[in-house]
Amino acid sequence: MNTIELCHASVRREGEFILKDVSLTVKEGEKIAIIGPNGAGKSTLINVIARNIYPLWKPEYALKLFGQERWKIEDLKKKIGIVNQSLSWYVNTTYSVYEIVLSGLYSAIGLDFHHKVTAEDDKKCLEELDRIGITHLKDKAMNTLSSGERSKVLLARANITNPSLLLLDEASNALDFPSRSELRKTISKYAKAGKTILLVTHELSEIIPEIDRVIIMKNGEIFMDGKKEEVITERILEEVYERKIYVDSRDGLYNAWC
Ligand SMILES: Nc1ncnc2c1ncn2[C@@H]1O[C@H](COP(=O)(O)OP(=O)(O)OP(=O)(O)O)[C@@H](O)[C@H]1O
């Protein structure tokens, strides 16, 4: 089964197309990295898939998720875990880390009087905090955390429903070296558990060995989509970024600089 079938998605903002007729099929269990210059449309694509943004209507436009076009949004949200920079702003509140992670179960940001927290929900939250290594932050207010700590909370929140699709848009924002390494290991575990993963990143070193497909976006379009070894080359990256790029790889991980 395909987890994502997106056909002919276009998004226009302020008179400009920021996504231009993009089509994308992702098979169940696939792990994909999406790279490309700033402003290329990566986050827009992720937001279209998460149904946070609705593309221009045209007869050929379609978005099927998990084989279905129509979804009750609350059911869909439980199947998709998302980390992005907008969420990073939204969670910057006086809610505690525990409340923010737990509220992922209810597709909310923070707890409200109508959220009935069960013992099972509490257990899931504590497990997730432990998995990401942030149990010690449990009672801290979100607006007192460092950026890196906030990124870890978002990752825990994204996974609390045990979603089968993870959309990770610059999830490693502000993480230090050891935390990045931990993040790689965590994503690797999610990958081995069979989850479908779309990882948007500027850091090629985050493209874990389990990711074998890489999509490059440029100017609102898919510039290239293929096997990691064929896409991450100096020649292709130079064409995309329009400058001299050096690529190195070690132990299955890549690094690029210019
Ligand atoms: N609401 C909006 N109104 C106007 N322009 C927008 C809006 N949202 C996005 N854009 C523009 O669309 C383009 C694509 O944005 P998007 O965030 O998808 O890029 P990106 O590839 O994720 O970039 P980055 O790597 O910098 O995060 C950018 O030029 C951005 O300025």
mmCIF file of C-alpha atoms and ligand atoms in Angstrom:
data_model
loop_
_atom_site.group_PDB
_atom_site.id
_atom_site.type_symbol
_atom_site.label_atom_id
_atom_site.label_comp_id
_atom_site.label_asym_id
_atom_site.label_seq_id
_atom_site.Cartn_x
_atom_site.Cartn_y
_atom_site.Cartn_z
ATOM 1 C CA MET A 1 0.000 0.000 0.000
ATOM 2 C CA ASN A 2 1.070 3.582 -0.573
ATOM 3 C CA THR A 3 1.171 5.776 2.514
ATOM 4 C CA ILE A 4 1.122 8.977 0.454
ATOM 5 C CA GLU A 5 -0.243 9.576 -3.037
ATOM 6 C CA LEU A 6 -0.072 13.237 -3.868
ATOM 7 C CA CYS A 7 -1.048 14.322 -7.371
ATOM 8 C CA HIS A 8 -0.578 17.741 -8.945
ATOM 9 C CA ALA A 9 -0.393 19.918 -5.835
ATOM 10 C CA SER A 10 0.126 23.637 -6.410
ATOM 11 C CA VAL A 11 0.215 26.306 -3.727
ATOM 12 C CA ARG A 12 0.166 30.019 -4.462
ATOM 13 C CA ARG A 13 1.011 32.770 -1.983
ATOM 14 C CA GLU A 14 1.084 36.484 -2.717
ATOM 15 C CA GLY A 15 0.648 35.808 -6.416
ATOM 16 C CA GLU A 16 3.630 33.420 -6.616
ATOM 17 C CA PHE A 17 3.562 29.635 -6.917
ATOM 18 C CA ILE A 18 5.515 28.293 -3.950
ATOM 19 C CA LEU A 19 4.626 24.698 -4.876
ATOM 20 C CA LYS A 20 4.308 23.947 -8.574
ATOM 21 C CA ASP A 21 2.307 20.916 -9.639
ATOM 22 C CA VAL A 22 4.104 18.516 -7.297
ATOM 23 C CA SER A 23 3.256 14.804 -7.402
ATOM 24 C CA LEU A 24 4.740 12.291 -4.998
ATOM 25 C CA THR A 25 4.129 8.658 -4.109
ATOM 26 C CA VAL A 26 5.534 7.199 -0.909
ATOM 27 C CA LYS A 27 5.229 3.487 -0.204
ATOM 28 C CA GLU A 28 4.401 2.164 3.230
ATOM 29 C CA GLY A 29 7.584 1.940 5.293
ATOM 30 C CA GLU A 30 9.705 4.089 2.972
ATOM 31 C CA LYS A 31 12.256 6.436 4.554
ATOM 32 C CA ILE A 32 12.919 9.591 2.581
ATOM 33 C CA ALA A 33 15.045 12.680 3.101
ATOM 34 C CA ILE A 34 13.945 15.957 1.519
ATOM 35 C CA ILE A 35 16.692 18.494 0.983
ATOM 36 C CA GLY A 36 17.064 21.710 -0.993
ATOM 37 C CA PRO A 37 17.847 25.406 -0.633
ATOM 38 C CA ASN A 38 16.009 27.768 1.727
ATOM 39 C CA GLY A 39 12.614 28.676 0.337
ATOM 40 C CA ALA A 40 12.499 25.674 -2.026
ATOM 41 C CA GLY A 41 9.052 24.578 -0.780
ATOM 42 C CA LYS A 42 10.027 21.675 1.514
ATOM 43 C CA SER A 43 7.930 22.811 4.492
ATOM 44 C CA THR A 44 5.054 23.701 2.197
ATOM 45 C CA LEU A 45 5.100 20.165 0.804
ATOM 46 C CA ILE A 46 5.121 18.695 4.327
ATOM 47 C CA ASN A 47 2.216 20.952 5.311
ATOM 48 C CA VAL A 48 0.237 19.855 2.255
ATOM 49 C CA ILE A 49 0.781 16.195 3.181
ATOM 50 C CA ALA A 50 -0.225 16.872 6.812
ATOM 51 C CA ARG A 51 -3.308 18.705 5.518
ATOM 52 C CA ASN A 52 -2.271 21.898 7.265
ATOM 53 C CA ILE A 53 -2.291 23.616 3.857
ATOM 54 C CA TYR A 54 -4.810 22.938 1.100
ATOM 55 C CA PRO A 55 -3.449 23.328 -2.443
ATOM 56 C CA LEU A 56 -5.299 25.107 -5.238
ATOM 57 C CA TRP A 57 -8.263 23.093 -6.336
ATOM 58 C CA LYS A 58 -8.026 21.607 -9.831
ATOM 59 C CA PRO A 59 -9.542 18.400 -11.196
ATOM 60 C CA GLU A 60 -6.241 16.544 -11.301
ATOM 61 C CA TYR A 61 -5.317 17.409 -7.677
ATOM 62 C CA ALA A 62 -5.607 14.515 -5.212
ATOM 63 C CA LEU A 63 -4.126 13.505 -1.882
ATOM 64 C CA LYS A 64 -4.584 9.978 -0.619
ATOM 65 C CA LEU A 65 -3.140 9.104 2.770
ATOM 66 C CA PHE A 66 -2.971 5.451 3.825
ATOM 67 C CA GLY A 67 -5.016 4.627 0.747
ATOM 68 C CA GLN A 68 -7.888 6.966 1.604
ATOM 69 C CA GLU A 69 -8.810 10.393 0.301
ATOM 70 C CA ARG A 70 -11.389 11.275 2.947
ATOM 71 C CA TRP A 71 -10.441 11.308 6.605
ATOM 72 C CA LYS A 72 -11.889 12.494 9.872
ATOM 73 C CA ILE A 73 -9.126 14.902 10.789
ATOM 74 C CA GLU A 74 -8.834 13.596 14.393
ATOM 75 C CA ASP A 75 -8.310 10.019 13.120
ATOM 76 C CA LEU A 76 -5.715 11.180 10.599
ATOM 77 C CA LYS A 77 -3.785 13.231 13.177
ATOM 78 C CA LYS A 78 -3.270 10.091 15.268
ATOM 79 C CA LYS A 79 -1.626 8.341 12.317
ATOM 80 C CA ILE A 80 0.765 11.208 11.551
ATOM 81 C CA GLY A 81 3.457 12.520 13.871
ATOM 82 C CA ILE A 82 4.781 15.907 12.869
ATOM 83 C CA VAL A 83 7.625 18.146 13.978
ATOM 84 C CA ASN A 84 8.030 21.535 12.350
ATOM 85 C CA GLN A 85 9.156 25.027 13.176
ATOM 86 C CA SER A 86 5.619 26.461 13.475
ATOM 87 C CA LEU A 87 4.872 23.925 16.207
ATOM 88 C CA SER A 88 8.037 25.013 17.917
ATOM 89 C CA TRP A 89 6.482 28.491 18.234
ATOM 90 C CA TYR A 90 3.036 27.252 19.237
ATOM 91 C CA VAL A 91 4.338 25.128 22.098
ATOM 92 C CA ASN A 92 6.325 28.012 23.559
ATOM 93 C CA THR A 93 3.824 28.457 26.401
ATOM 94 C CA THR A 94 3.621 28.099 30.169
ATOM 95 C CA TYR A 95 2.399 24.506 29.755
ATOM 96 C CA SER A 96 4.786 21.943 31.191
ATOM 97 C CA VAL A 97 6.800 19.538 29.061
ATOM 98 C CA TYR A 98 4.595 16.703 30.357
ATOM 99 C CA GLU A 99 1.416 18.542 29.293
ATOM 100 C CA ILE A 100 2.735 19.353 25.836
ATOM 101 C CA VAL A 101 3.913 15.814 25.121
ATOM 102 C CA LEU A 102 0.716 14.297 26.529
ATOM 103 C CA SER A 103 -1.480 16.676 24.527
ATOM 104 C CA GLY A 104 -0.106 15.087 21.341
ATOM 105 C CA LEU A 105 -2.477 12.201 22.167
ATOM 106 C CA TYR A 106 -5.421 14.565 21.780
ATOM 107 C CA SER A 107 -4.009 16.515 18.780
ATOM 108 C CA ALA A 108 -3.927 19.555 21.033
ATOM 109 C CA ILE A 109 -1.314 21.928 22.346
ATOM 110 C CA GLY A 110 -1.498 21.711 26.117
ATOM 111 C CA LEU A 111 -4.225 20.227 28.291
ATOM 112 C CA ASP A 112 -7.733 21.573 28.698
ATOM 113 C CA PHE A 113 -10.582 20.750 31.097
ATOM 114 C CA HIS A 114 -12.195 18.365 28.583
ATOM 115 C CA HIS A 115 -9.078 16.196 28.196
ATOM 116 C CA LYS A 116 -9.555 13.157 30.384
ATOM 117 C CA VAL A 117 -6.080 11.801 31.055
ATOM 118 C CA THR A 118 -6.143 8.062 31.678
ATOM 119 C CA ALA A 119 -3.494 6.020 33.485
ATOM 120 C CA GLU A 120 -2.571 4.544 30.098
ATOM 121 C CA ASP A 121 -2.098 8.021 28.570
ATOM 122 C CA ASP A 122 0.107 8.990 31.487
ATOM 123 C CA LYS A 123 2.195 5.832 31.003
ATOM 124 C CA LYS A 124 2.622 6.508 27.281
ATOM 125 C CA CYS A 125 3.772 10.042 28.014
ATOM 126 C CA LEU A 126 6.313 8.958 30.623
ATOM 127 C CA GLU A 127 7.643 6.271 28.253
ATOM 128 C CA GLU A 128 8.049 8.804 25.455
ATOM 129 C CA LEU A 129 9.835 11.275 27.735
ATOM 130 C CA ASP A 130 12.174 8.489 28.762
ATOM 131 C CA ARG A 131 12.762 7.361 25.153
ATOM 132 C CA ILE A 132 13.881 10.863 24.152
ATOM 133 C CA GLY A 133 15.846 11.329 27.387
ATOM 134 C CA ILE A 134 13.922 14.315 28.750
ATOM 135 C CA THR A 135 12.312 12.879 31.881
ATOM 136 C CA HIS A 136 14.269 15.408 33.950
ATOM 137 C CA LEU A 137 12.452 18.239 32.096
ATOM 138 C CA LYS A 138 8.968 16.827 32.762
ATOM 139 C CA ASP A 139 7.697 19.621 35.027
ATOM 140 C CA LYS A 140 9.514 22.534 33.400
ATOM 141 C CA ALA A 141 7.455 25.182 31.617
ATOM 142 C CA MET A 142 7.941 25.091 27.852
ATOM 143 C CA ASN A 143 8.859 28.768 27.715
ATOM 144 C CA THR A 144 11.830 28.169 29.989
ATOM 145 C CA LEU A 145 13.469 25.536 27.759
ATOM 146 C CA SER A 146 16.426 25.960 25.440
ATOM 147 C CA SER A 147 15.738 25.571 21.696
ATOM 148 C CA GLY A 148 17.377 22.148 21.633
ATOM 149 C CA GLU A 149 15.321 20.961 24.607
ATOM 150 C CA ARG A 150 12.185 22.207 22.846
ATOM 151 C CA SER A 151 13.109 20.190 19.753
ATOM 152 C CA LYS A 152 13.329 17.051 21.868
ATOM 153 C CA VAL A 153 9.897 17.732 23.397
ATOM 154 C CA LEU A 154 8.424 18.096 19.901
ATOM 155 C CA LEU A 155 9.888 14.775 18.852
ATOM 156 C CA ALA A 156 8.401 13.067 21.923
ATOM 157 C CA ARG A 157 5.018 14.713 21.229
ATOM 158 C CA ALA A 158 5.117 13.615 17.589
ATOM 159 C CA ASN A 159 5.622 9.970 18.485
ATOM 160 C CA ILE A 160 3.252 9.633 21.432
ATOM 161 C CA THR A 161 0.389 8.237 19.329
ATOM 162 C CA ASN A 162 2.816 5.688 17.838
ATOM 163 C CA PRO A 163 2.021 7.087 14.360
ATOM 164 C CA SER A 164 2.829 5.095 11.246
ATOM 165 C CA LEU A 165 3.941 8.239 9.360
ATOM 166 C CA LEU A 166 6.486 10.690 10.763
ATOM 167 C CA LEU A 167 6.949 14.087 9.092
ATOM 168 C CA LEU A 168 10.112 15.567 10.577
ATOM 169 C CA ASP A 169 10.797 19.058 9.290
ATOM 170 C CA GLU A 170 14.120 20.260 10.666
ATOM 171 C CA ALA A 171 13.534 18.223 13.801
ATOM 172 C CA SER A 172 17.151 18.600 14.883
ATOM 173 C CA ASN A 173 16.913 22.372 15.137
ATOM 174 C CA ALA A 174 19.410 23.662 17.737
ATOM 175 C CA LEU A 175 20.481 20.202 18.896
ATOM 176 C CA ASP A 176 24.095 19.822 20.018
ATOM 177 C CA PHE A 177 26.354 17.081 18.568
ATOM 178 C CA PRO A 178 25.519 14.358 21.117
ATOM 179 C CA SER A 179 21.799 15.180 20.857
ATOM 180 C CA ARG A 180 21.973 14.963 17.053
ATOM 181 C CA SER A 181 23.580 11.576 17.371
ATOM 182 C CA GLU A 182 20.821 10.527 19.805
ATOM 183 C CA LEU A 183 18.198 11.868 17.381
ATOM 184 C CA ARG A 184 19.718 9.777 14.574
ATOM 185 C CA LYS A 185 19.524 6.692 16.800
ATOM 186 C CA THR A 186 15.908 7.468 17.728
ATOM 187 C CA ILE A 187 14.874 7.978 14.100
ATOM 188 C CA SER A 188 16.747 4.810 13.235
ATOM 189 C CA LYS A 189 14.661 2.922 15.811
ATOM 190 C CA TYR A 190 11.462 4.397 14.352
ATOM 191 C CA ALA A 191 12.663 3.352 10.909
ATOM 192 C CA LYS A 192 13.365 -0.205 12.063
ATOM 193 C CA ALA A 193 9.884 -0.314 13.625
ATOM 194 C CA GLY A 194 8.523 0.029 10.079
ATOM 195 C CA LYS A 195 7.325 3.635 10.234
ATOM 196 C CA THR A 196 7.192 5.690 7.057
ATOM 197 C CA ILE A 197 9.481 8.682 7.500
ATOM 198 C CA LEU A 198 9.885 11.955 5.614
ATOM 199 C CA LEU A 199 12.805 13.904 7.003
ATOM 200 C CA VAL A 200 13.400 17.474 5.878
ATOM 201 C CA THR A 201 16.902 18.606 6.633
ATOM 202 C CA HIS A 202 19.804 20.834 5.620
ATOM 203 C CA GLU A 203 22.221 18.528 7.441
ATOM 204 C CA LEU A 204 23.188 15.601 5.241
ATOM 205 C CA SER A 205 24.668 13.862 8.290
ATOM 206 C CA GLU A 206 21.090 13.305 9.486
ATOM 207 C CA ILE A 207 20.381 11.055 6.527
ATOM 208 C CA ILE A 208 20.628 7.801 8.445
ATOM 209 C CA PRO A 209 21.573 4.576 6.622
ATOM 210 C CA GLU A 210 17.900 3.441 6.713
ATOM 211 C CA ILE A 211 17.015 6.357 4.412
ATOM 212 C CA ASP A 212 17.654 5.235 0.867
ATOM 213 C CA ARG A 213 15.600 7.727 -1.137
ATOM 214 C CA VAL A 214 16.425 11.421 -1.351
ATOM 215 C CA ILE A 215 14.269 14.141 -2.868
ATOM 216 C CA ILE A 216 15.757 17.505 -3.769
ATOM 217 C CA MET A 217 13.383 20.455 -4.010
ATOM 218 C CA LYS A 218 14.157 23.684 -5.802
ATOM 219 C CA ASN A 219 11.904 26.637 -6.666
ATOM 220 C CA GLY A 220 8.720 24.867 -5.560
ATOM 221 C CA GLU A 221 9.382 21.747 -7.643
ATOM 222 C CA ILE A 222 10.896 18.320 -7.209
ATOM 223 C CA PHE A 223 14.269 18.790 -8.846
ATOM 224 C CA MET A 224 15.440 15.218 -8.310
ATOM 225 C CA ASP A 225 14.077 12.083 -6.661
ATOM 226 C CA GLY A 226 16.092 8.912 -6.473
ATOM 227 C CA LYS A 227 18.456 6.609 -4.646
ATOM 228 C CA LYS A 228 20.612 8.328 -2.059
ATOM 229 C CA GLU A 229 23.899 7.397 -3.735
ATOM 230 C CA GLU A 230 22.717 8.765 -7.063
ATOM 231 C CA VAL A 231 21.272 12.011 -5.703
ATOM 232 C CA ILE A 232 23.891 13.073 -3.156
ATOM 233 C CA THR A 233 26.746 13.843 -5.496
ATOM 234 C CA GLU A 234 28.885 16.953 -5.834
ATOM 235 C CA ARG A 235 27.707 17.446 -9.419
ATOM 236 C CA ILE A 236 24.011 17.405 -8.536
ATOM 237 C CA LEU A 237 24.341 19.488 -5.380
ATOM 238 C CA GLU A 238 26.406 22.059 -7.297
ATOM 239 C CA GLU A 239 23.621 22.312 -9.836
ATOM 240 C CA VAL A 240 21.036 22.770 -7.084
ATOM 241 C CA TYR A 241 22.915 25.242 -4.896
ATOM 242 C CA GLU A 242 24.734 26.902 -7.802
ATOM 243 C CA ARG A 243 28.154 26.842 -6.182
ATOM 244 C CA LYS A 244 31.109 24.540 -5.560
ATOM 245 C CA ILE A 245 30.098 21.827 -3.087
ATOM 246 C CA TYR A 246 32.228 19.156 -1.472
ATOM 247 C CA VAL A 247 30.632 15.871 -0.420
ATOM 248 C CA ASP A 248 32.172 13.311 1.869
ATOM 249 C CA SER A 249 30.782 10.086 3.265
ATOM 250 C CA ARG A 250 31.845 7.918 6.157
ATOM 251 C CA ASP A 251 30.197 4.875 7.761
ATOM 252 C CA GLY A 252 27.106 5.336 5.587
ATOM 253 C CA LEU A 253 26.622 8.987 6.592
ATOM 254 C CA TYR A 254 27.134 12.011 4.332
ATOM 255 C CA ASN A 255 28.480 15.467 4.905
ATOM 256 C CA ALA A 256 28.503 18.408 2.498
ATOM 257 C CA TRP A 257 29.986 21.878 2.687
ATOM 258 C CA CYS A 258 30.976 24.698 0.433
HETATM 259 N N1 LIG B 1 2.182 32.331 3.953
HETATM 260 C C1 LIG B 1 3.087 32.672 3.050
HETATM 261 N N2 LIG B 1 2.994 33.847 2.379
HETATM 262 C C2 LIG B 1 3.915 34.204 1.459
HETATM 263 N N3 LIG B 1 4.979 33.444 1.113
HETATM 264 C C3 LIG B 1 5.116 32.274 1.751
HETATM 265 C C4 LIG B 1 4.187 31.818 2.744
HETATM 266 N N4 LIG B 1 4.579 30.616 3.182
HETATM 267 C C5 LIG B 1 5.728 30.331 2.514
HETATM 268 N N5 LIG B 1 6.043 31.311 1.661
HETATM 269 C C6 LIG B 1 7.190 31.331 0.748
HETATM 270 O O1 LIG B 1 7.208 30.127 0.048
HETATM 271 C C7 LIG B 1 8.539 29.693 -0.190
HETATM 272 C C8 LIG B 1 8.684 28.253 0.270
HETATM 273 O O2 LIG B 1 8.638 28.236 1.693
HETATM 274 P P1 LIG B 1 8.960 26.914 2.509
HETATM 275 O O3 LIG B 1 8.879 27.261 3.947
HETATM 276 O O4 LIG B 1 8.113 25.819 2.014
HETATM 277 O O5 LIG B 1 10.464 26.649 2.068
HETATM 278 P P2 LIG B 1 11.532 25.621 2.676
HETATM 279 O O6 LIG B 1 12.114 24.875 1.534
HETATM 280 O O7 LIG B 1 10.941 24.824 3.771
HETATM 281 O O8 LIG B 1 12.617 26.647 3.245
HETATM 282 P P3 LIG B 1 13.641 26.558 4.506
HETATM 283 O O9 LIG B 1 14.711 25.583 4.116
HETATM 284 O O10 LIG B 1 14.168 27.940 4.570
HETATM 285 O O11 LIG B 1 12.876 26.163 5.721
HETATM 286 C C9 LIG B 1 9.446 30.683 0.505
HETATM 287 O O12 LIG B 1 9.948 31.573 -0.440
HETATM 288 C C10 LIG B 1 8.524 31.386 1.481
HETATM 289 O O13 LIG B 1 8.925 32.718 1.680
#
